[in-house]
Coordinates of C-alpha atoms and ligand atoms in Angstrom, one line a residue:
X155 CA -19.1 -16.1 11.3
X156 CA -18.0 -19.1 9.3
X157 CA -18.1 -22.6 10.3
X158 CA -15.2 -25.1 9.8
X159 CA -15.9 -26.3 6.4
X160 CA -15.2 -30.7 7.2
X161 CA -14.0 -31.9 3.4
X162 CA -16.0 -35.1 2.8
X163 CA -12.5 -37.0 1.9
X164 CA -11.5 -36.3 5.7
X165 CA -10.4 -39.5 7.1
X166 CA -10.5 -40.6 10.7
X167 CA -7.1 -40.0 10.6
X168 CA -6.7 -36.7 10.4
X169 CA -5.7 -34.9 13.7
X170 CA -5.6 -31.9 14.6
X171 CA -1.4 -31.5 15.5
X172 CA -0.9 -28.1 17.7
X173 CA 2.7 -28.7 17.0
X174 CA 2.3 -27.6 13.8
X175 CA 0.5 -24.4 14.3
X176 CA 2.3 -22.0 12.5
X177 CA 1.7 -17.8 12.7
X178 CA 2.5 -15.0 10.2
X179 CA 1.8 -11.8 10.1
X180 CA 1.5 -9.8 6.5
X181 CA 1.5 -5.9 6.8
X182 CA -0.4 -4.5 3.6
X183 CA 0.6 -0.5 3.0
X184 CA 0.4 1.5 -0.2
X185 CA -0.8 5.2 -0.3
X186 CA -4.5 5.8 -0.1
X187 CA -6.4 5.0 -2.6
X188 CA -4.2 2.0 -3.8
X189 CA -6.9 -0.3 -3.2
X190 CA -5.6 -1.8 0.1
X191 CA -9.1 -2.3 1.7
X192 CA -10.4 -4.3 -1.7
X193 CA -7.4 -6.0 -1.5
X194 CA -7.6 -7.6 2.2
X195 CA -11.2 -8.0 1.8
X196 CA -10.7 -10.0 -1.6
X197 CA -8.0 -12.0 -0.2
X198 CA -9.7 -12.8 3.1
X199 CA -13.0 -14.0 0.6
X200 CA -10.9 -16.3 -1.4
X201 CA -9.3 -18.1 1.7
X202 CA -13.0 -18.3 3.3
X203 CA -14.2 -19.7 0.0
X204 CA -10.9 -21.8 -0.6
X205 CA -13.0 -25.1 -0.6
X206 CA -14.8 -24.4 -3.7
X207 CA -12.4 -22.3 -5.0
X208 CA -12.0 -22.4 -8.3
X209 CA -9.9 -19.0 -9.0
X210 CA -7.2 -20.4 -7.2
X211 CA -5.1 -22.5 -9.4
X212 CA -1.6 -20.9 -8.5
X213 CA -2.3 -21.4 -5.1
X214 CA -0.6 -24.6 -4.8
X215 CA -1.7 -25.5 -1.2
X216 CA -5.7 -24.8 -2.3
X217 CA -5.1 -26.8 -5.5
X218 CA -3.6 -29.9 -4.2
X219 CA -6.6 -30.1 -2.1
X220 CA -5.2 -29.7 1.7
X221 CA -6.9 -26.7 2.7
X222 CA -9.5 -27.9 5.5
X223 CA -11.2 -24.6 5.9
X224 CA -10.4 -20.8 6.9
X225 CA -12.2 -18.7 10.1
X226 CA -11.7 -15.2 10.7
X227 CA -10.8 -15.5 14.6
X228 CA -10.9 -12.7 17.4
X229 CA -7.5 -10.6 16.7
X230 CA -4.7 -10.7 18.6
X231 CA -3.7 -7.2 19.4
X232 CA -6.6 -5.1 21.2
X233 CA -5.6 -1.6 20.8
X234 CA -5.5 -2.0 16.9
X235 CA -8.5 -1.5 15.3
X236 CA -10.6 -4.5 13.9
X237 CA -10.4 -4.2 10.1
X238 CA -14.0 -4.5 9.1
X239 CA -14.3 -7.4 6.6
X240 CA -17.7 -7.7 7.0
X241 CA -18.8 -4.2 6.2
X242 CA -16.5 -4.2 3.4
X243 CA -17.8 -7.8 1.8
X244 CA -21.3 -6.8 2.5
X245 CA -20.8 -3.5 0.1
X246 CA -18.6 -5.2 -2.8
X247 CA -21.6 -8.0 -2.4
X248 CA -24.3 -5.6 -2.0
X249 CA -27.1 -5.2 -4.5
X250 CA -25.8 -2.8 -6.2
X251 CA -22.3 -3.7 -5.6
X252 CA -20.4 -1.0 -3.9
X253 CA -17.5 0.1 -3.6
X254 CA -15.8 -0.3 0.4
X255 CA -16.0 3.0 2.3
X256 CA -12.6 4.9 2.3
X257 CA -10.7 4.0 5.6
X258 CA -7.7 6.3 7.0
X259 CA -5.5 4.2 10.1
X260 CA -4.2 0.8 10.9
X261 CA -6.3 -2.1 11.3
X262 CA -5.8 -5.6 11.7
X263 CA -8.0 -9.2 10.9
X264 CA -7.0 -12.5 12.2
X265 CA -7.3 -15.7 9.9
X266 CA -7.5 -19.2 10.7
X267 CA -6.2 -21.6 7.8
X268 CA -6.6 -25.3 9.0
X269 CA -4.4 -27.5 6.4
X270 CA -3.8 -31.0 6.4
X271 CA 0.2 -31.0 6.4
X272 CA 2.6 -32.9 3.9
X273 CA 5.4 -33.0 6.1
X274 CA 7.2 -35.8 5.2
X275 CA 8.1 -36.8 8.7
X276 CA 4.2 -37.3 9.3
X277 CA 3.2 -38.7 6.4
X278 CA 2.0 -42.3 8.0
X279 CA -0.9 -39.8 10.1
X280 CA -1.8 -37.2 8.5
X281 CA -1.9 -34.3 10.4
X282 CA -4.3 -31.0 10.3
X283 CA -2.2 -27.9 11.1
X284 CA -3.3 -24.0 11.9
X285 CA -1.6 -21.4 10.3
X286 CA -2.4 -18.5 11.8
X287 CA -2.1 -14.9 9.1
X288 CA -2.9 -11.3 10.9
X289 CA -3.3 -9.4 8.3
X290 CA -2.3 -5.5 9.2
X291 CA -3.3 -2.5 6.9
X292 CA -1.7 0.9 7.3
X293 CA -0.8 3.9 5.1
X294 CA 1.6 4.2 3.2
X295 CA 1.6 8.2 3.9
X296 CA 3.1 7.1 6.7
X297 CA 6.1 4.8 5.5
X298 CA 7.0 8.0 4.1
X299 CA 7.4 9.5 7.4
X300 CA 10.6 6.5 7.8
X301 CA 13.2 8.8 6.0
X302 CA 12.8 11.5 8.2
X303 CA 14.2 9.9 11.0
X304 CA 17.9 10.1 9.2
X305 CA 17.9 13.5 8.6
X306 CA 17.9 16.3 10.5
X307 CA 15.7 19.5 10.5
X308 CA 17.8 21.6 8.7
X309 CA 19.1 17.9 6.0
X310 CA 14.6 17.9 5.8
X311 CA 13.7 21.6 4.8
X312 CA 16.6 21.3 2.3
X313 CA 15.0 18.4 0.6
X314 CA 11.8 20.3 0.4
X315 CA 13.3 23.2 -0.7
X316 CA 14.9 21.4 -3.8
X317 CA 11.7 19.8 -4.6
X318 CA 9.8 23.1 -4.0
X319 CA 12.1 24.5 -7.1
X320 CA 9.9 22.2 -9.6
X321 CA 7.2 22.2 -11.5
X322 CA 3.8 21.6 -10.0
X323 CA 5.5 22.1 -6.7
X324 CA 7.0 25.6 -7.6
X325 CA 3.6 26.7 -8.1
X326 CA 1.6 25.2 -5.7
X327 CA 4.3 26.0 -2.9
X328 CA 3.7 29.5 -3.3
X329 CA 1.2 31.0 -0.9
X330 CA 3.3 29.0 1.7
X331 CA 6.9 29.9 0.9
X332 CA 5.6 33.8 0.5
X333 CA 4.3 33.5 3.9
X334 CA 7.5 31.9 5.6
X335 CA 9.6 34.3 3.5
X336 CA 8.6 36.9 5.4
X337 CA 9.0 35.4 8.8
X338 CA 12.2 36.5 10.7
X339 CA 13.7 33.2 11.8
X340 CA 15.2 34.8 14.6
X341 CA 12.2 36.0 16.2
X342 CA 10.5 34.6 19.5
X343 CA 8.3 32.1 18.0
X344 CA 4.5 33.1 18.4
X345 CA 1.8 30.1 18.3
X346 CA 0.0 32.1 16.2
X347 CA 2.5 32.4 13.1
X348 CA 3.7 28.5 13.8
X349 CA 0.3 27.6 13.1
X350 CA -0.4 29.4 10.1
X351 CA 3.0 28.5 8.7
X352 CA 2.1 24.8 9.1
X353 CA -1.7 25.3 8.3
X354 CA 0.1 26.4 4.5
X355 CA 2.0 23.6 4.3
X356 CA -0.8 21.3 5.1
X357 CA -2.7 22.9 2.7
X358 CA 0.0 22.4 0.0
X359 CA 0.6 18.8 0.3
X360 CA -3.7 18.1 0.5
X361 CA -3.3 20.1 -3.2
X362 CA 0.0 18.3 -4.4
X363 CA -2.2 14.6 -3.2
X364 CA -5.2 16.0 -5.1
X365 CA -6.4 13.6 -8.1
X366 CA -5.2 16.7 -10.1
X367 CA -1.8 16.6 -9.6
X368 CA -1.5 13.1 -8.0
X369 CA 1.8 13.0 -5.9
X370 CA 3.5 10.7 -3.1
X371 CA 6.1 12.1 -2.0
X372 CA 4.4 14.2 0.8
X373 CA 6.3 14.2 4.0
X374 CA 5.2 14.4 6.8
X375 CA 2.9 11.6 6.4
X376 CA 0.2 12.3 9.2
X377 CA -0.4 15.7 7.7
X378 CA -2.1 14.5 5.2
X379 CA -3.0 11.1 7.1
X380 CA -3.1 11.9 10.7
X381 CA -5.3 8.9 11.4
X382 CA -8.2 9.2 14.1
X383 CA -5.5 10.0 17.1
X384 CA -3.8 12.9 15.9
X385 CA -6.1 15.0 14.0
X386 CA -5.7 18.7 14.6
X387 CA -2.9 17.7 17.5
X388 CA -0.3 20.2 17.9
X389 CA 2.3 17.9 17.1
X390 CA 1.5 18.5 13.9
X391 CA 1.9 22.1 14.1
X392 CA 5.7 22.4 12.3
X393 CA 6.9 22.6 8.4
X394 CA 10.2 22.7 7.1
X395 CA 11.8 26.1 6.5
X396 CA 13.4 27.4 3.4
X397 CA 17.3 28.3 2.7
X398 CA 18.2 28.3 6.6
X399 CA 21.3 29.9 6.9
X400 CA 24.5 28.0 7.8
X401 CA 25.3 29.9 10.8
X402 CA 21.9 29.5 12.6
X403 CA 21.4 29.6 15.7
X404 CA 19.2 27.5 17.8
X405 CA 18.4 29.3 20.6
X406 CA 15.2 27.8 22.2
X407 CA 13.0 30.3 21.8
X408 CA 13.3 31.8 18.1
X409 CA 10.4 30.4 15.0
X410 CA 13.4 28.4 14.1
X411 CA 14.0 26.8 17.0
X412 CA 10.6 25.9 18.0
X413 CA 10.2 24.2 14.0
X414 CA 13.0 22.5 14.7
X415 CA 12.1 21.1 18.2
X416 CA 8.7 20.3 17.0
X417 CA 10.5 18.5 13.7
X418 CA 12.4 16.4 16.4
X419 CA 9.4 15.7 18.8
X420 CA 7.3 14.1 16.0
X421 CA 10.0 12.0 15.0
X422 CA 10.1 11.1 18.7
X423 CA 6.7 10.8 19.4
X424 CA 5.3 9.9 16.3
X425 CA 7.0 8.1 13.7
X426 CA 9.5 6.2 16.2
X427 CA 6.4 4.5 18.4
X428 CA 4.3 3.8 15.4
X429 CA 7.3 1.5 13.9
X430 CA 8.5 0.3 17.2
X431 CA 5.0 -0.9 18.0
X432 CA 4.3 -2.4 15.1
X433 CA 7.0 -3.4 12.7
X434 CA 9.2 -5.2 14.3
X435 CA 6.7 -8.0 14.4
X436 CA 5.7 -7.9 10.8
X437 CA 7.0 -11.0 8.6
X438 CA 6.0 -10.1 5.5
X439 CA 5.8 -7.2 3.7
X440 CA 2.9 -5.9 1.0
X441 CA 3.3 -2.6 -1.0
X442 CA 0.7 -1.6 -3.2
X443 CA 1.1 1.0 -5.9
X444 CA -1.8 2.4 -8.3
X445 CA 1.1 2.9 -10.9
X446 CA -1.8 3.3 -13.5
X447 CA -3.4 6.1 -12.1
X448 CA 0.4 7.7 -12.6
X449 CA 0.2 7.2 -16.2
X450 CA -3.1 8.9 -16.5
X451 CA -2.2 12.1 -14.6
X452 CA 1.3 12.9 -15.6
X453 CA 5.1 12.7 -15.8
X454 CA 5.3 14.6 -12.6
X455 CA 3.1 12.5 -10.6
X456 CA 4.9 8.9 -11.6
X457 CA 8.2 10.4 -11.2
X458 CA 7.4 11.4 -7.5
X459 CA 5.4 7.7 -6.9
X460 CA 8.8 6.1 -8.1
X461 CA 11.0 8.6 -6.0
X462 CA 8.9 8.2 -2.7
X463 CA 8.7 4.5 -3.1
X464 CA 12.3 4.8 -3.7
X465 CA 13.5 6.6 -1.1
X466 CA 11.5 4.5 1.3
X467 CA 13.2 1.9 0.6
X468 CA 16.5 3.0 0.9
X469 CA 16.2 3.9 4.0
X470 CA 14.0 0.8 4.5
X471 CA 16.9 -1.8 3.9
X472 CA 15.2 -4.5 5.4
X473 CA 18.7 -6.4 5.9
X474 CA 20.7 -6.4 8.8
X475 CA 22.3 -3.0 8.3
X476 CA 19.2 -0.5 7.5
X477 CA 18.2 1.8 9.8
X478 CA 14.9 0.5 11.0
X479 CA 16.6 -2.9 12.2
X480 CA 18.8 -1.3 13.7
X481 CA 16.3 0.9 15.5
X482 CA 13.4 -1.3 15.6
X483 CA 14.5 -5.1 14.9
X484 CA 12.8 -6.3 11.8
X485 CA 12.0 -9.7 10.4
X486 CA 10.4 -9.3 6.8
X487 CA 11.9 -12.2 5.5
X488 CA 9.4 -11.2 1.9
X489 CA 8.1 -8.2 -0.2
X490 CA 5.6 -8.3 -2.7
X491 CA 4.9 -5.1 -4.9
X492 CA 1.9 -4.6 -6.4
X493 CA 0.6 -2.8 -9.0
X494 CA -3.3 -3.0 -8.1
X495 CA -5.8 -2.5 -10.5
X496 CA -5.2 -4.6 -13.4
X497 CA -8.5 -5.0 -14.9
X498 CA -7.9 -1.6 -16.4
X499 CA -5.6 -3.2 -18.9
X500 CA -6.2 -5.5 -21.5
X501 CA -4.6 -9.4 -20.2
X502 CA -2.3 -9.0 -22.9
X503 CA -0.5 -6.1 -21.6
X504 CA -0.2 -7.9 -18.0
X505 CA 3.2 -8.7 -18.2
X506 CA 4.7 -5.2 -19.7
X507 CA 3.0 -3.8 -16.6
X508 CA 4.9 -6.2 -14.3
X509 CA 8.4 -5.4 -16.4
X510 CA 7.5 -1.6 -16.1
X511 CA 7.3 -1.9 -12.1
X512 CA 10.3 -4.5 -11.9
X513 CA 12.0 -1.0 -14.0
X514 CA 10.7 1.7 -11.6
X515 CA 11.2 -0.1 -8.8
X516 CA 15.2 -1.0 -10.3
X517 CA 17.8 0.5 -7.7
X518 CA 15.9 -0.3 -4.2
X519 CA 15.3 -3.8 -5.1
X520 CA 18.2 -4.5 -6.1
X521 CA 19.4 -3.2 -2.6
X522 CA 17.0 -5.8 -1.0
X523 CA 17.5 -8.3 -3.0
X524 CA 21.4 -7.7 -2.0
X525 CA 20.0 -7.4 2.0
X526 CA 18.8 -11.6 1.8
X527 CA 14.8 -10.6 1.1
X528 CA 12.7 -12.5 -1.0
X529 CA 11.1 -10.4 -3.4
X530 CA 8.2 -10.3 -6.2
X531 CA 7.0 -8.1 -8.4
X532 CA 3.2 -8.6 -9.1
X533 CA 0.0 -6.6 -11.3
X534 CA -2.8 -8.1 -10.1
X535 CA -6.7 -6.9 -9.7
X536 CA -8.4 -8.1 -6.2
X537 CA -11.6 -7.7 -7.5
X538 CA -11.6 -8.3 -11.4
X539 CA -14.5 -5.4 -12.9
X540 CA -14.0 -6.1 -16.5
X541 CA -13.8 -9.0 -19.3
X542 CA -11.9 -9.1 -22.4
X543 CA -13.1 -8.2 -25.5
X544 CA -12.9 -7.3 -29.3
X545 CA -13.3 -4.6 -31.4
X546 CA -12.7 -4.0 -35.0
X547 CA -11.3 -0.7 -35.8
X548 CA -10.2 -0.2 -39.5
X549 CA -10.0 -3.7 -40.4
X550 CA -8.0 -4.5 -37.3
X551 CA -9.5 -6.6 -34.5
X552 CA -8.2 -5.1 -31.0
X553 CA -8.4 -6.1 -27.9
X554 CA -10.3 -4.1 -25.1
X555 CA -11.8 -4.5 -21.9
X556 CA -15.4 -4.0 -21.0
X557 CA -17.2 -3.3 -17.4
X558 CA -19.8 -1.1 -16.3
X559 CA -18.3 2.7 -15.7
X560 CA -19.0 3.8 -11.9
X561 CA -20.9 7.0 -13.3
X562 CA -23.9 5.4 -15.5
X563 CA -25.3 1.9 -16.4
X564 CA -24.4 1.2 -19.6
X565 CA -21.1 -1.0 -20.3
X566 CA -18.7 0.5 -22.1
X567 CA -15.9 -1.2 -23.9
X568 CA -12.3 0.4 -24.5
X569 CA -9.0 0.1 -25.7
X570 CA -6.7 1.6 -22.4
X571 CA -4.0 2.1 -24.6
X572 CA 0.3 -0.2 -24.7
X573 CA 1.9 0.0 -21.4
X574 CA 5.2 0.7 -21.8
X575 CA 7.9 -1.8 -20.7
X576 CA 10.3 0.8 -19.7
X577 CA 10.2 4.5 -18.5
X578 CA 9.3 6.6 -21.0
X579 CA 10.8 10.0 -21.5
X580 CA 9.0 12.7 -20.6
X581 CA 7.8 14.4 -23.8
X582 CA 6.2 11.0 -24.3
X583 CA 4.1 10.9 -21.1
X584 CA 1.0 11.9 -22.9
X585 CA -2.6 12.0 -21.2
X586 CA -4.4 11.0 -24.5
X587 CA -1.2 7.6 -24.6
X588 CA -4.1 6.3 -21.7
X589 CA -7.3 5.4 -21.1
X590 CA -8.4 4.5 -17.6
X591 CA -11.9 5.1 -16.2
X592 CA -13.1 3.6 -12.6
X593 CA -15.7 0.7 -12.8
X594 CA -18.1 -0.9 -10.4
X595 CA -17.5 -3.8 -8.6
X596 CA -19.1 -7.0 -10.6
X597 CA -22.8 -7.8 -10.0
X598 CA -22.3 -11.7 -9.2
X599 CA -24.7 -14.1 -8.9
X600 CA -23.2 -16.9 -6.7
X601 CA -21.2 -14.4 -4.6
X602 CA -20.8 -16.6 -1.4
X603 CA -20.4 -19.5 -4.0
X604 CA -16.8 -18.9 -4.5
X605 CA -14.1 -16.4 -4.2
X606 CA -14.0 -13.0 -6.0
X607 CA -13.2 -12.8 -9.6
X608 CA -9.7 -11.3 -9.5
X609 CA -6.1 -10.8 -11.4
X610 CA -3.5 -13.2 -9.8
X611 CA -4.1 -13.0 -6.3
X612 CA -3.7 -16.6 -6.3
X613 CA 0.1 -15.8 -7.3
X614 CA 0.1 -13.1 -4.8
X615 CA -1.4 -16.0 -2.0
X616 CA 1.5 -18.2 -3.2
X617 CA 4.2 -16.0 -2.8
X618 CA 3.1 -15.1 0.6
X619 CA 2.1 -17.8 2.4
X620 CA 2.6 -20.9 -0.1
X621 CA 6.1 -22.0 2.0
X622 CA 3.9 -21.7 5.6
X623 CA 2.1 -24.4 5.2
Ligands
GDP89 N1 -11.2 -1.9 -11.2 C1 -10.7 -2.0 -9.9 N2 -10.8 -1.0 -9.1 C2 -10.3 -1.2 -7.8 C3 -9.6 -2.4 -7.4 N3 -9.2 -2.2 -6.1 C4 -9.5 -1.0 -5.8 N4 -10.2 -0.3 -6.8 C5 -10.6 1.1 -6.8 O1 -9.8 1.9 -5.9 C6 -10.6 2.5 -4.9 C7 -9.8 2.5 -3.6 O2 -9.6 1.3 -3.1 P1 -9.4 1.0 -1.5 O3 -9.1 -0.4 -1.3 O4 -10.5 1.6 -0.7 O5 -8.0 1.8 -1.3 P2 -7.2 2.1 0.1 O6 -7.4 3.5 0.4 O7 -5.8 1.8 -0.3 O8 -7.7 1.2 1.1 C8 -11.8 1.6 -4.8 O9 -12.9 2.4 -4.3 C9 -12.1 1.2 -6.2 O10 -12.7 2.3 -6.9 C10 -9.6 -3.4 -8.4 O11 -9.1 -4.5 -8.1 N5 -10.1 -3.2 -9.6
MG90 MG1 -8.5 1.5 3.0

């Protein structure tokens, strides 16, 4: 574990002032695969390195030179799992680097930042202060499970239907709506056929999530994420049903009935402890989207990314009238969205990829902008895997990006293609309009020198804890 790092322009003076000890806690979520895990692991490196950082120059407090040093420091909540920086570093710093193993629950890390204050009120002694940032990772899969607590079973398998009635849906949907077509709702419910039902539907939304098709709207969440506690639980043993008459009747016993009451009881027993337990203590909010992946794969797939992240939050309104604080209590006071990954564009096209989310992301965050919260739109890369370069094609010097392609070990260099400002239309969503391809981490030399090369994270520290300290 790391050692306070003493600055050699300490003076005697300095003391260490508990009264300004200071704790936040920043919940990072986006779906899997949105690079959550590099993220925390890139962020916690640059705050361990801050004291020779030198990637850091919109981090104001790191700049101005009053960061003392940074500890990771025993977590505070036991029954969350310990997010595992050090296996994580020790594969992104490996030789070769790797990339860290995929992870599938919530975890937490505890961080330590000791900052010499410039509270004006203490300027004659200058004081050292703690801030104190847990740092919680969870999936977004199951933010997406935070709508379903306003609607009812019948409100649910309506949605689905709709959605069902589109292409890839339509077609993916099939084996599972053929086998529920032929159900009679009215039936005693038999274990067997419940199971089936909802083994389809599982096997539908693991297909829609597929690289393939690439969507986020998949509700419920833990069917596709069940995390280590509920895998193959019976809770999970329900799906929505299609074109459920007006009239029907819920009896107790029929294979409506029991869809229904299991509908209810994971909304009860699922979704409402996870967000009791754990957001209502979370300050600040990070939501990570892999928007560029969306471009790659298709129309279909960002249109569903920007309608789940949508509809999340709606229902999110993290002012005083949205659901959850009225259920749960909630003090987010910031949200920063973040399209992750940034490397894969040229620097160049940085800022029509920050416009482009600020545009998908129009209607909710206006709504919480409206609701008091402070929030930031952000593309940023935690762990930087390519450089800028030139090419000259027909006369015309371009800019590209180079880094090492994870399959082979020969750099390539390419042009990834304009990102758009604003949505395009459909017919102009075409796959050849990209070019992404996934790289390896960089092969550094001074690797515990100084913090990871990255894409404004420093912007991304600023925003989140520059006022705490
Ligand atoms: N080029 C690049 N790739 C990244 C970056 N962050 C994540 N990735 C890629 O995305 C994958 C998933 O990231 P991870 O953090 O495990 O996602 P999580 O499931 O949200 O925790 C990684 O294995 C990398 O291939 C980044 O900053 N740059
Ligand atoms: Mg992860």
């Amino acid at each position: 574990m790391k050692k306070w790092l003493p600055r050699s322009s300490t003076t005697l003076n300095e003391r260490i002032n508990r009264t300004l000890d200071k704790q936040v806690k920043l919940a990072v979520t986006g779906l899997s695969r949105s690079g959550k895990t590099v993220f925390i692991t890139s962020l916690v490196h640059q705050l361990l390195h801050g004291l020779q950082a030198t990637r850091l120059p919109f981090f104001k407090m790191v700049n101005n030179g009053r960061l003392r040093g940074t500890k990771v420091m025993p977590q505070p909540d036991m029954h969350i799992p310990a997010f595992r920086y050090d296996l994580a570093i020790e594969q992104l710093c490996g030789e070769p680097p790797a990339w860290p193993q995929p992870t599938n629950g919530i975890s937490e890390i505890r961080l330590a930042i000791r900052y010499l204050s410039n509270n004006p009120l203490l300027k004659h002694f200058s004081s050292i202060g703690t801030l104190y940032v847990d740092i919680i990772d969870y999936p977004g899969e199951w933010l997406l499970d935070l709508p379903l607590l306003e609607l009812s079973y019948e409100q649910w398998s309506a949605q689905i239907t709709q959605l069902c009635k589109i292409e890839p849906r339509l077609s993916l949907s099939e084996e599972w709506r053929a086998f529920i077509s032929q159900v009679d709702l009215n039936t005693e419910a038999d274990s067997a056929i419940l199971r089936q039902a909802s083994e389809l539907y599982t096997d539908f939304l693991h297909q829609c999530k597929s690289p393939k098709y690439g969507l986020s709207l998949l509700q419920p969440g833990r069917f596709t994420m069940p995390g280590d506690d509920l895998k193959n639980a019976p809770l999970l043993e329900f799906c929505p049903l299609l074109n459920i008459p007006e009239d029907m009747k819920d009896d107790g016993k029929s294979f409506y009935s029991q869809m229904k009451k299991r509908y209810e009881s994971y909304k009860e027993r699922v979704i409402k402890p996870f967000y009791k337990e754990h957001f209502a203590s979370f300050d600040r909010q990070i939501v990570l989207a892999d928007v560029l992946k969306t471009f790659q794969t298709s129309y279909a797939s960002f249109v569903d990314m920007r309608n789940a992240i949508n509809m999340v939050l709606e229902s999110f309104q993290y002012g005083k009238s949205g659901l959850i604080n009225k259920l749960f209590g909630l003090n987010i006071d910031k949200i920063l969205f973040a399209a992750t990954k940034a490397d894969h564009i040229t620097p160049d096209q940085l800022p029509n990829l920050e416009n482009f989310l600020q545009n998908m992301l129009a209607t909710s965050h206006n709504n919480v902008i409206f609701e008091g919260v402070h929030t930031e739109t952000l593309a940023l890369a935690a762990v930087k895997c390519t450089q800028a370069a030139y090419t000259i094609f027909e006369g015309k010097r371009i800019s590209c990006i180079k880094g090492m392609p994870v399959v082979g070990d020969k750099p390539i260099a390419l042009f990834p293609g304009q990102i758009p400002t604003d949505i395009l239309m459909p017919e102009q969503w075409v796959k050849e309009r990209f070019h992404f391809i996934d790289f390896k981490p960089p092969r550094l030399a001074n690797i515990h020198g100084s913090g990871l090369p990255h894409i404004r994270l420093d912007r991304a520290l600023e925003f989140l804890l520059g006022d705490k300290f």
